Amino acid sequence: MARLTISVATEKLQLLKPFRISGHVFEAFGVVVVTLGDGRHQGRGEACGVYYLGDNAAHMLAVLDGASAAIAAGPTREELRAILPPGGARNAVDCALWELEAARAGVPVWQLAGKAAPRPLRTTFTLGADTPKAMATTALDYAQAHAIKIKLTGELDLDLERVAAVRAARPDAWLGVDGNQGFVAGQLDALIAGLQAQDVRLLEQPLARGHEAELEGLRSPIPLAGDESILSLRDVASAVGRYDVVNIKLDKCGGLTEGLLMAQEARRLGLGVMVGNMGGSSLSMGPSFVLGQECDIVDLDGPIFLANDRRPGVEYVDGDVWSGPEVWGGQVPIAGFTSR
């Protein structure tokens, strides 16, 4: 690939309201946007990083600065995997390379990747942790949602009240829950029994990263998904015998290139595949939407929490998400932000 120009910008994406998960409350997301150009075409990538690894905007900028010469040399996407480690910085550059390559070829990214034409994807809509009553009200407000993911905090009795309140409000919806590392092994039997009583279909990351071995031998009627425990391709094999589903996030693994490799390896090992997001605008969701075509479970609702999203942006219709090449993955100009 010819030498490239690199533009790196940081942006603050304000949330409509604070969003609570186990151990954290978010009011905004700091993102890094990388634009690569060859004088004729350009490609863009946005990354939120991985908050629980200290991979914030400042860290991503430092990583990009250290590798700027190697990036400007125009590496292939496979070469980039050796230049940058998994994480937000590589994600932003990898996605920019995909879009740049697609623009040069005059085809959308999905075609460049050798995939079938994309289809709208049923996505979960996430409920941040709050009082049971408030979460039930928000669940009702998600009128178009057919799938809802509930954030839990590790407060067992309160968490089960939260789930019961949401189930009562939305008896029609597919429900999954996300522990975000908030529970300990001794809580699992009671947690799973309570979730099963509410017809919950997925339990994501109940234990802290580093405690995966405590899941070995656990017979859960509810599929378990690994998120914080499964960062990149090298972690996928460790899910066997502990998790049923691997949650792939491009900010964790370092881009669409590695995300597709993770999905392929998970399938080879007999694991289910999920695509999630660390937050971000529609520019972050576009690459994940391509990966989502390969997945069993899709969680690409990040833009719905933003006070302002990019235009054009992804669309949410009847519980599905759609991202066209005008959002990301085609030859499009850099979009600014507009108020909702």
mmCIF file of C-alpha atoms in Angstrom:
data_model
loop_
_atom_site.group_PDB
_atom_site.id
_atom_site.type_symbol
_atom_site.label_atom_id
_atom_site.label_comp_id
_atom_site.label_asym_id
_atom_site.label_seq_id
_atom_site.Cartn_x
_atom_site.Cartn_y
_atom_site.Cartn_z
ATOM 1 C CA MET A 1 0.000 0.000 0.000
ATOM 2 C CA ALA A 2 1.238 3.535 -0.814
ATOM 3 C CA ARG A 3 2.248 5.955 1.916
ATOM 4 C CA LEU A 4 -0.660 7.403 3.848
ATOM 5 C CA THR A 5 -1.539 10.635 5.558
ATOM 6 C CA ILE A 6 -2.848 10.242 9.097
ATOM 7 C CA SER A 7 -5.295 12.487 10.906
ATOM 8 C CA VAL A 8 -6.086 11.704 14.546
ATOM 9 C CA ALA A 9 -8.791 13.522 16.495
ATOM 10 C CA THR A 10 -10.349 13.072 19.911
ATOM 11 C CA GLU A 11 -14.013 13.715 20.582
ATOM 12 C CA LYS A 12 -16.275 13.609 23.626
ATOM 13 C CA LEU A 13 -19.598 11.891 23.043
ATOM 14 C CA GLN A 14 -22.028 13.083 25.691
ATOM 15 C CA LEU A 15 -24.688 10.652 26.901
ATOM 16 C CA LEU A 16 -28.337 11.638 27.206
ATOM 17 C CA LYS A 17 -28.190 10.605 30.862
ATOM 18 C CA PRO A 18 -25.735 8.749 33.151
ATOM 19 C CA PHE A 19 -25.427 5.042 32.407
ATOM 20 C CA ARG A 20 -24.641 2.674 35.274
ATOM 21 C CA ILE A 21 -23.102 -0.792 35.187
ATOM 22 C CA SER A 22 -21.351 -2.825 37.866
ATOM 23 C CA GLY A 23 -18.635 -0.610 39.336
ATOM 24 C CA HIS A 24 -18.946 2.276 36.861
ATOM 25 C CA VAL A 25 -21.176 5.189 35.896
ATOM 26 C CA PHE A 26 -20.638 6.732 32.453
ATOM 27 C CA GLU A 27 -21.666 10.276 31.521
ATOM 28 C CA ALA A 28 -19.717 10.545 28.260
ATOM 29 C CA PHE A 29 -17.414 8.498 26.037
ATOM 30 C CA GLY A 30 -14.054 9.814 24.925
ATOM 31 C CA VAL A 31 -13.319 8.495 21.434
ATOM 32 C CA VAL A 32 -10.432 8.652 19.001
ATOM 33 C CA VAL A 33 -11.140 9.036 15.277
ATOM 34 C CA VAL A 34 -8.444 8.071 12.790
ATOM 35 C CA THR A 35 -8.642 9.150 9.144
ATOM 36 C CA LEU A 36 -6.212 7.677 6.627
ATOM 37 C CA GLY A 37 -5.803 9.123 3.159
ATOM 38 C CA ASP A 38 -3.782 8.407 0.031
ATOM 39 C CA GLY A 39 -4.424 11.742 -1.674
ATOM 40 C CA ARG A 40 -7.494 10.459 -3.485
ATOM 41 C CA HIS A 41 -9.404 8.218 -1.102
ATOM 42 C CA GLN A 42 -9.859 8.125 2.640
ATOM 43 C CA GLY A 43 -10.956 5.752 5.356
ATOM 44 C CA ARG A 44 -12.163 6.354 8.906
ATOM 45 C CA GLY A 45 -12.236 4.443 12.157
ATOM 46 C CA GLU A 46 -13.579 5.350 15.601
ATOM 47 C CA ALA A 47 -12.583 3.745 18.898
ATOM 48 C CA CYS A 48 -13.740 4.066 22.503
ATOM 49 C CA GLY A 49 -10.993 1.882 23.915
ATOM 50 C CA VAL A 50 -11.467 -0.458 26.883
ATOM 51 C CA TYR A 51 -12.109 1.423 30.125
ATOM 52 C CA TYR A 52 -11.328 -1.467 32.498
ATOM 53 C CA LEU A 53 -7.877 -1.876 30.940
ATOM 54 C CA GLY A 54 -7.004 1.823 31.144
ATOM 55 C CA ASP A 55 -7.309 2.043 27.364
ATOM 56 C CA ASN A 56 -8.746 5.555 27.255
ATOM 57 C CA ALA A 57 -8.331 8.338 24.703
ATOM 58 C CA ALA A 58 -4.980 9.459 26.126
ATOM 59 C CA HIS A 59 -3.627 5.907 26.002
ATOM 60 C CA MET A 60 -4.858 5.386 22.455
ATOM 61 C CA LEU A 61 -3.215 8.644 21.342
ATOM 62 C CA ALA A 62 0.081 7.568 22.853
ATOM 63 C CA VAL A 63 -0.071 4.184 21.111
ATOM 64 C CA LEU A 64 -0.873 5.820 17.772
ATOM 65 C CA ASP A 65 1.906 8.380 18.170
ATOM 66 C CA GLY A 66 4.433 5.610 18.789
ATOM 67 C CA ALA A 67 3.399 3.772 15.640
ATOM 68 C CA SER A 68 2.753 6.736 13.351
ATOM 69 C CA ALA A 69 5.687 6.051 11.023
ATOM 70 C CA ALA A 70 4.716 2.406 10.581
ATOM 71 C CA ILE A 71 1.088 3.366 9.887
ATOM 72 C CA ALA A 72 2.096 6.061 7.396
ATOM 73 C CA ALA A 73 4.074 3.423 5.489
ATOM 74 C CA GLY A 74 0.745 1.886 4.464
ATOM 75 C CA PRO A 75 0.671 -1.553 6.094
ATOM 76 C CA THR A 76 -1.794 -4.244 5.163
ATOM 77 C CA ARG A 77 -4.428 -5.047 7.736
ATOM 78 C CA GLU A 78 -2.581 -8.268 8.593
ATOM 79 C CA GLU A 79 0.693 -6.376 9.008
ATOM 80 C CA LEU A 80 -1.109 -3.944 11.316
ATOM 81 C CA ARG A 81 -1.832 -6.822 13.709
ATOM 82 C CA ALA A 82 1.929 -7.101 14.260
ATOM 83 C CA ILE A 83 2.468 -3.339 14.518
ATOM 84 C CA LEU A 84 -0.175 -2.540 17.135
ATOM 85 C CA PRO A 85 -1.478 -4.617 20.069
ATOM 86 C CA PRO A 86 -5.176 -5.416 20.507
ATOM 87 C CA GLY A 87 -7.125 -2.424 21.769
ATOM 88 C CA GLY A 88 -8.746 0.803 20.704
ATOM 89 C CA ALA A 89 -5.821 2.279 18.759
ATOM 90 C CA ARG A 90 -5.549 -0.717 16.459
ATOM 91 C CA ASN A 91 -9.329 -0.819 16.078
ATOM 92 C CA ALA A 92 -9.445 2.751 14.788
ATOM 93 C CA VAL A 93 -6.614 2.187 12.306
ATOM 94 C CA ASP A 94 -7.854 -1.225 11.165
ATOM 95 C CA CYS A 95 -11.344 0.114 10.441
ATOM 96 C CA ALA A 96 -9.852 3.105 8.605
ATOM 97 C CA LEU A 97 -7.800 0.712 6.462
ATOM 98 C CA TRP A 98 -10.916 -1.326 5.634
ATOM 99 C CA GLU A 99 -12.831 1.750 4.504
ATOM 100 C CA LEU A 100 -9.851 3.118 2.565
ATOM 101 C CA GLU A 101 -9.393 -0.204 0.769
ATOM 102 C CA ALA A 102 -13.110 -0.376 -0.019
ATOM 103 C CA ALA A 103 -13.048 3.170 -1.411
ATOM 104 C CA ARG A 104 -10.099 2.308 -3.637
ATOM 105 C CA ALA A 105 -11.838 -0.809 -4.918
ATOM 106 C CA GLY A 106 -15.164 0.972 -5.374
ATOM 107 C CA VAL A 107 -17.044 -1.669 -3.377
ATOM 108 C CA PRO A 108 -18.573 -1.773 0.131
ATOM 109 C CA VAL A 109 -16.584 -3.404 2.925
ATOM 110 C CA TRP A 110 -18.842 -6.443 3.133
ATOM 111 C CA GLN A 111 -18.056 -7.256 -0.480
ATOM 112 C CA LEU A 112 -14.355 -6.647 0.091
ATOM 113 C CA ALA A 113 -14.532 -9.152 2.951
ATOM 114 C CA GLY A 114 -16.117 -11.771 0.694
ATOM 115 C CA LYS A 115 -19.408 -11.754 2.596
ATOM 116 C CA ALA A 116 -22.994 -11.925 1.400
ATOM 117 C CA ALA A 117 -25.010 -8.716 1.168
ATOM 118 C CA PRO A 118 -25.890 -7.566 4.689
ATOM 119 C CA ARG A 119 -29.327 -7.807 6.272
ATOM 120 C CA PRO A 120 -30.859 -5.846 9.152
ATOM 121 C CA LEU A 121 -29.929 -7.381 12.494
ATOM 122 C CA ARG A 122 -32.071 -7.860 15.580
ATOM 123 C CA THR A 123 -30.209 -5.975 18.309
ATOM 124 C CA THR A 124 -30.545 -5.831 22.051
ATOM 125 C CA PHE A 125 -31.459 -2.542 23.720
ATOM 126 C CA THR A 126 -29.598 -2.134 27.000
ATOM 127 C CA LEU A 127 -30.992 -1.066 30.362
ATOM 128 C CA GLY A 128 -28.462 0.564 32.662
ATOM 129 C CA ALA A 129 -28.663 -0.465 36.309
ATOM 130 C CA ASP A 130 -31.244 1.564 38.236
ATOM 131 C CA THR A 131 -34.178 0.937 40.547
ATOM 132 C CA PRO A 132 -36.462 -1.905 39.454
ATOM 133 C CA LYS A 133 -39.288 0.567 38.810
ATOM 134 C CA ALA A 134 -37.121 2.867 36.695
ATOM 135 C CA MET A 135 -35.783 -0.041 34.649
ATOM 136 C CA ALA A 136 -39.297 -1.350 34.049
ATOM 137 C CA THR A 137 -40.356 2.099 32.850
ATOM 138 C CA THR A 138 -37.424 2.295 30.439
ATOM 139 C CA ALA A 139 -38.212 -1.196 29.187
ATOM 140 C CA LEU A 140 -41.699 0.025 28.318
ATOM 141 C CA ASP A 141 -40.184 3.065 26.611
ATOM 142 C CA TYR A 142 -38.193 0.688 24.392
ATOM 143 C CA ALA A 143 -41.404 0.025 22.499
ATOM 144 C CA GLN A 144 -39.670 -1.229 19.346
ATOM 145 C CA ALA A 145 -37.247 -3.516 21.181
ATOM 146 C CA HIS A 146 -37.737 -7.258 20.825
ATOM 147 C CA ALA A 147 -34.531 -8.026 22.756
ATOM 148 C CA ILE A 148 -33.419 -6.317 25.975
ATOM 149 C CA LYS A 149 -30.147 -6.627 27.885
ATOM 150 C CA ILE A 150 -30.246 -5.788 31.587
ATOM 151 C CA LYS A 151 -27.170 -4.479 33.387
ATOM 152 C CA LEU A 152 -26.707 -5.988 36.842
ATOM 153 C CA THR A 153 -24.429 -4.888 39.690
ATOM 154 C CA GLY A 154 -23.749 -7.996 41.787
ATOM 155 C CA GLU A 155 -26.356 -7.044 44.406
ATOM 156 C CA LEU A 156 -28.111 -10.394 44.126
ATOM 157 C CA ASP A 157 -31.516 -9.710 45.663
ATOM 158 C CA LEU A 158 -31.818 -6.287 44.052
ATOM 159 C CA ASP A 159 -30.644 -7.635 40.705
ATOM 160 C CA LEU A 160 -33.303 -10.330 40.727
ATOM 161 C CA GLU A 161 -35.903 -7.681 41.571
ATOM 162 C CA ARG A 162 -34.668 -5.677 38.595
ATOM 163 C CA VAL A 163 -35.037 -8.633 36.264
ATOM 164 C CA ALA A 164 -38.482 -9.515 37.598
ATOM 165 C CA ALA A 165 -39.671 -5.925 37.149
ATOM 166 C CA VAL A 166 -38.434 -5.793 33.549
ATOM 167 C CA ARG A 167 -39.968 -9.188 32.766
ATOM 168 C CA ALA A 168 -43.329 -8.056 34.192
ATOM 169 C CA ALA A 169 -43.182 -4.927 32.040
ATOM 170 C CA ARG A 170 -42.049 -6.767 28.897
ATOM 171 C CA PRO A 171 -43.305 -10.371 28.939
ATOM 172 C CA ASP A 172 -42.888 -10.429 25.147
ATOM 173 C CA ALA A 173 -39.160 -9.622 24.966
ATOM 174 C CA TRP A 174 -36.046 -11.777 24.786
ATOM 175 C CA LEU A 175 -34.074 -10.951 27.923
ATOM 176 C CA GLY A 176 -30.361 -11.261 28.601
ATOM 177 C CA VAL A 177 -28.387 -9.965 31.570
ATOM 178 C CA ASP A 178 -24.845 -8.654 31.923
ATOM 179 C CA GLY A 179 -23.029 -9.006 35.230
ATOM 180 C CA ASN A 180 -19.998 -6.962 34.119
ATOM 181 C CA GLN A 181 -17.810 -9.004 36.521
ATOM 182 C CA GLY A 182 -19.970 -8.060 39.510
ATOM 183 C CA PHE A 183 -20.718 -11.474 41.051
ATOM 184 C CA VAL A 184 -18.757 -14.116 42.941
ATOM 185 C CA ALA A 185 -18.964 -17.859 42.433
ATOM 186 C CA GLY A 186 -21.011 -18.440 45.589
ATOM 187 C CA GLN A 187 -23.860 -16.347 44.155
ATOM 188 C CA LEU A 188 -24.164 -18.216 40.872
ATOM 189 C CA ASP A 189 -26.602 -20.973 41.831
ATOM 190 C CA ALA A 190 -29.121 -18.510 43.260
ATOM 191 C CA LEU A 191 -28.559 -16.056 40.424
ATOM 192 C CA ILE A 192 -29.090 -18.638 37.700
ATOM 193 C CA ALA A 193 -32.184 -20.071 39.383
ATOM 194 C CA GLY A 194 -33.698 -16.607 39.692
ATOM 195 C CA LEU A 195 -32.886 -15.745 36.092
ATOM 196 C CA GLN A 196 -34.307 -19.016 34.815
ATOM 197 C CA ALA A 197 -37.567 -18.263 36.617
ATOM 198 C CA GLN A 198 -37.833 -15.074 34.526
ATOM 199 C CA ASP A 199 -37.003 -16.828 31.237
ATOM 200 C CA VAL A 200 -33.650 -15.062 30.827
ATOM 201 C CA ARG A 201 -31.800 -16.410 27.788
ATOM 202 C CA LEU A 202 -28.209 -15.199 28.339
ATOM 203 C CA LEU A 203 -25.948 -14.530 31.324
ATOM 204 C CA GLU A 204 -22.941 -12.444 30.345
ATOM 205 C CA GLN A 205 -19.685 -12.212 32.338
ATOM 206 C CA PRO A 206 -20.913 -12.915 35.870
ATOM 207 C CA LEU A 207 -17.428 -13.321 37.421
ATOM 208 C CA ALA A 208 -14.394 -11.071 37.343
ATOM 209 C CA ARG A 209 -11.727 -11.505 34.707
ATOM 210 C CA GLY A 210 -9.157 -13.908 36.108
ATOM 211 C CA HIS A 211 -11.776 -16.098 37.820
ATOM 212 C CA GLU A 212 -12.799 -18.034 34.702
ATOM 213 C CA ALA A 213 -11.657 -21.362 36.151
ATOM 214 C CA GLU A 214 -14.440 -21.113 38.738
ATOM 215 C CA LEU A 215 -16.942 -21.642 35.926
ATOM 216 C CA GLU A 216 -15.535 -25.039 35.016
ATOM 217 C CA GLY A 217 -18.054 -27.772 35.818
ATOM 218 C CA LEU A 218 -20.909 -25.300 36.240
ATOM 219 C CA ARG A 219 -24.018 -26.671 34.548
ATOM 220 C CA SER A 220 -26.115 -23.683 33.677
ATOM 221 C CA PRO A 221 -29.396 -24.011 31.775
ATOM 222 C CA ILE A 222 -28.778 -20.420 30.668
ATOM 223 C CA PRO A 223 -25.936 -19.925 28.168
ATOM 224 C CA LEU A 224 -22.953 -18.052 29.596
ATOM 225 C CA ALA A 225 -21.179 -15.395 27.510
ATOM 226 C CA GLY A 226 -17.601 -14.298 28.047
ATOM 227 C CA ASP A 227 -16.889 -10.608 27.513
ATOM 228 C CA GLU A 228 -14.165 -9.124 29.718
ATOM 229 C CA SER A 229 -12.612 -12.606 29.879
ATOM 230 C CA ILE A 230 -12.269 -12.864 26.078
ATOM 231 C CA LEU A 231 -10.371 -9.906 24.692
ATOM 232 C CA SER A 232 -8.773 -11.084 21.456
ATOM 233 C CA LEU A 233 -8.126 -14.083 19.233
ATOM 234 C CA ARG A 234 -5.621 -15.603 21.625
ATOM 235 C CA ASP A 235 -8.310 -15.823 24.350
ATOM 236 C CA VAL A 236 -11.002 -17.634 22.361
ATOM 237 C CA ALA A 237 -9.775 -21.177 23.082
ATOM 238 C CA SER A 238 -9.883 -20.474 26.826
ATOM 239 C CA ALA A 239 -13.674 -20.067 26.608
ATOM 240 C CA VAL A 240 -14.195 -23.791 25.973
ATOM 241 C CA GLY A 241 -15.611 -25.472 29.065
ATOM 242 C CA ARG A 242 -16.312 -22.148 30.723
ATOM 243 C CA TYR A 243 -18.473 -20.130 28.356
ATOM 244 C CA ASP A 244 -20.973 -20.998 25.656
ATOM 245 C CA VAL A 245 -20.762 -17.710 23.762
ATOM 246 C CA VAL A 246 -17.907 -15.332 22.952
ATOM 247 C CA ASN A 247 -18.745 -11.616 22.957
ATOM 248 C CA ILE A 248 -16.522 -9.938 20.353
ATOM 249 C CA LYS A 249 -15.978 -6.193 20.608
ATOM 250 C CA LEU A 250 -13.747 -4.443 18.110
ATOM 251 C CA ASP A 251 -12.297 -2.122 20.737
ATOM 252 C CA LYS A 252 -11.121 -5.137 22.724
ATOM 253 C CA CYS A 253 -9.680 -7.210 19.910
ATOM 254 C CA GLY A 254 -8.314 -4.400 17.772
ATOM 255 C CA GLY A 255 -10.571 -4.148 14.754
ATOM 256 C CA LEU A 256 -12.737 -5.883 12.213
ATOM 257 C CA THR A 257 -9.847 -7.979 10.874
ATOM 258 C CA GLU A 258 -9.304 -9.729 14.196
ATOM 259 C CA GLY A 259 -13.016 -9.760 14.989
ATOM 260 C CA LEU A 260 -13.729 -11.844 11.904
ATOM 261 C CA LEU A 261 -10.894 -14.209 12.833
ATOM 262 C CA MET A 262 -12.350 -14.569 16.342
ATOM 263 C CA ALA A 263 -15.792 -15.420 14.973
ATOM 264 C CA GLN A 264 -14.276 -18.054 12.701
ATOM 265 C CA GLU A 265 -12.287 -19.610 15.546
ATOM 266 C CA ALA A 266 -15.253 -19.582 17.928
ATOM 267 C CA ARG A 267 -17.361 -21.434 15.367
ATOM 268 C CA ARG A 268 -14.566 -23.966 14.864
ATOM 269 C CA LEU A 269 -14.555 -24.630 18.597
ATOM 270 C CA GLY A 270 -18.341 -25.025 18.770
ATOM 271 C CA LEU A 271 -18.968 -21.735 20.561
ATOM 272 C CA GLY A 272 -21.709 -19.225 19.903
ATOM 273 C CA VAL A 273 -20.748 -15.748 18.689
ATOM 274 C CA MET A 274 -21.976 -12.354 19.871
ATOM 275 C CA VAL A 275 -20.985 -8.864 18.771
ATOM 276 C CA GLY A 276 -21.068 -6.047 21.286
ATOM 277 C CA ASN A 277 -19.771 -2.513 21.633
ATOM 278 C CA MET A 278 -17.931 -0.375 24.160
ATOM 279 C CA GLY A 279 -20.074 2.620 23.206
ATOM 280 C CA GLY A 280 -19.496 5.154 20.467
ATOM 281 C CA SER A 281 -21.256 6.750 17.554
ATOM 282 C CA SER A 282 -22.608 5.216 14.381
ATOM 283 C CA LEU A 283 -19.071 5.318 13.003
ATOM 284 C CA SER A 284 -18.159 2.655 15.578
ATOM 285 C CA MET A 285 -21.244 0.570 14.827
ATOM 286 C CA GLY A 286 -20.611 0.324 11.071
ATOM 287 C CA PRO A 287 -17.678 -2.140 11.249
ATOM 288 C CA SER A 288 -19.388 -4.083 14.033
ATOM 289 C CA PHE A 289 -22.486 -4.376 11.844
ATOM 290 C CA VAL A 290 -20.377 -6.189 9.244
ATOM 291 C CA LEU A 291 -19.163 -8.605 11.937
ATOM 292 C CA GLY A 292 -22.713 -8.912 13.254
ATOM 293 C CA GLN A 293 -23.741 -10.677 10.052
ATOM 294 C CA GLU A 294 -21.741 -13.652 11.376
ATOM 295 C CA CYS A 295 -23.189 -13.583 14.908
ATOM 296 C CA ASP A 296 -25.949 -15.292 16.895
ATOM 297 C CA ILE A 297 -26.512 -12.356 19.255
ATOM 298 C CA VAL A 298 -26.136 -8.678 18.372
ATOM 299 C CA ASP A 299 -25.732 -5.796 20.824
ATOM 300 C CA LEU A 300 -25.182 -2.667 18.729
ATOM 301 C CA ASP A 301 -27.289 -0.056 20.481
ATOM 302 C CA GLY A 302 -24.517 2.388 21.456
ATOM 303 C CA PRO A 303 -25.779 5.414 19.497
ATOM 304 C CA ILE A 304 -29.199 5.403 21.162
ATOM 305 C CA PHE A 305 -27.556 6.633 24.382
ATOM 306 C CA LEU A 306 -25.859 9.653 22.797
ATOM 307 C CA ALA A 307 -27.049 13.248 22.963
ATOM 308 C CA ASN A 308 -25.695 13.628 19.412
ATOM 309 C CA ASP A 309 -24.825 11.041 16.778
ATOM 310 C CA ARG A 310 -23.177 11.333 13.387
ATOM 311 C CA ARG A 311 -25.196 11.874 10.240
ATOM 312 C CA PRO A 312 -25.766 9.754 8.322
ATOM 313 C CA GLY A 313 -26.119 7.244 11.134
ATOM 314 C CA VAL A 314 -27.261 3.720 11.730
ATOM 315 C CA GLU A 315 -31.018 3.166 11.757
ATOM 316 C CA TYR A 316 -33.143 1.337 14.325
ATOM 317 C CA VAL A 317 -36.460 0.032 13.008
ATOM 318 C CA ASP A 318 -38.741 -2.489 14.744
ATOM 319 C CA GLY A 319 -35.929 -3.711 16.982
ATOM 320 C CA ASP A 320 -33.415 -4.128 14.144
ATOM 321 C CA VAL A 321 -30.260 -2.164 13.374
ATOM 322 C CA TRP A 322 -29.153 -1.277 9.843
ATOM 323 C CA SER A 323 -25.892 0.318 8.738
ATOM 324 C CA GLY A 324 -25.332 1.115 5.067
ATOM 325 C CA PRO A 325 -22.063 2.008 3.318
ATOM 326 C CA GLU A 326 -22.956 5.687 3.620
ATOM 327 C CA VAL A 327 -22.431 5.338 7.389
ATOM 328 C CA TRP A 328 -19.121 3.487 7.112
ATOM 329 C CA GLY A 329 -17.507 1.210 4.608
ATOM 330 C CA GLY A 330 -17.980 3.220 1.436
ATOM 331 C CA GLN A 331 -16.488 6.342 -0.107
ATOM 332 C CA VAL A 332 -18.141 8.995 2.035
ATOM 333 C CA PRO A 333 -17.043 12.379 3.411
ATOM 334 C CA ILE A 334 -16.268 12.919 7.057
ATOM 335 C CA ALA A 335 -19.555 13.596 8.842
ATOM 336 C CA GLY A 336 -19.970 15.980 11.718
ATOM 337 C CA PHE A 337 -22.394 15.877 14.594
ATOM 338 C CA THR A 338 -25.978 17.103 14.595
ATOM 339 C CA SER A 339 -28.360 17.544 17.475
ATOM 340 C CA ARG A 340 -31.305 15.233 17.913
#
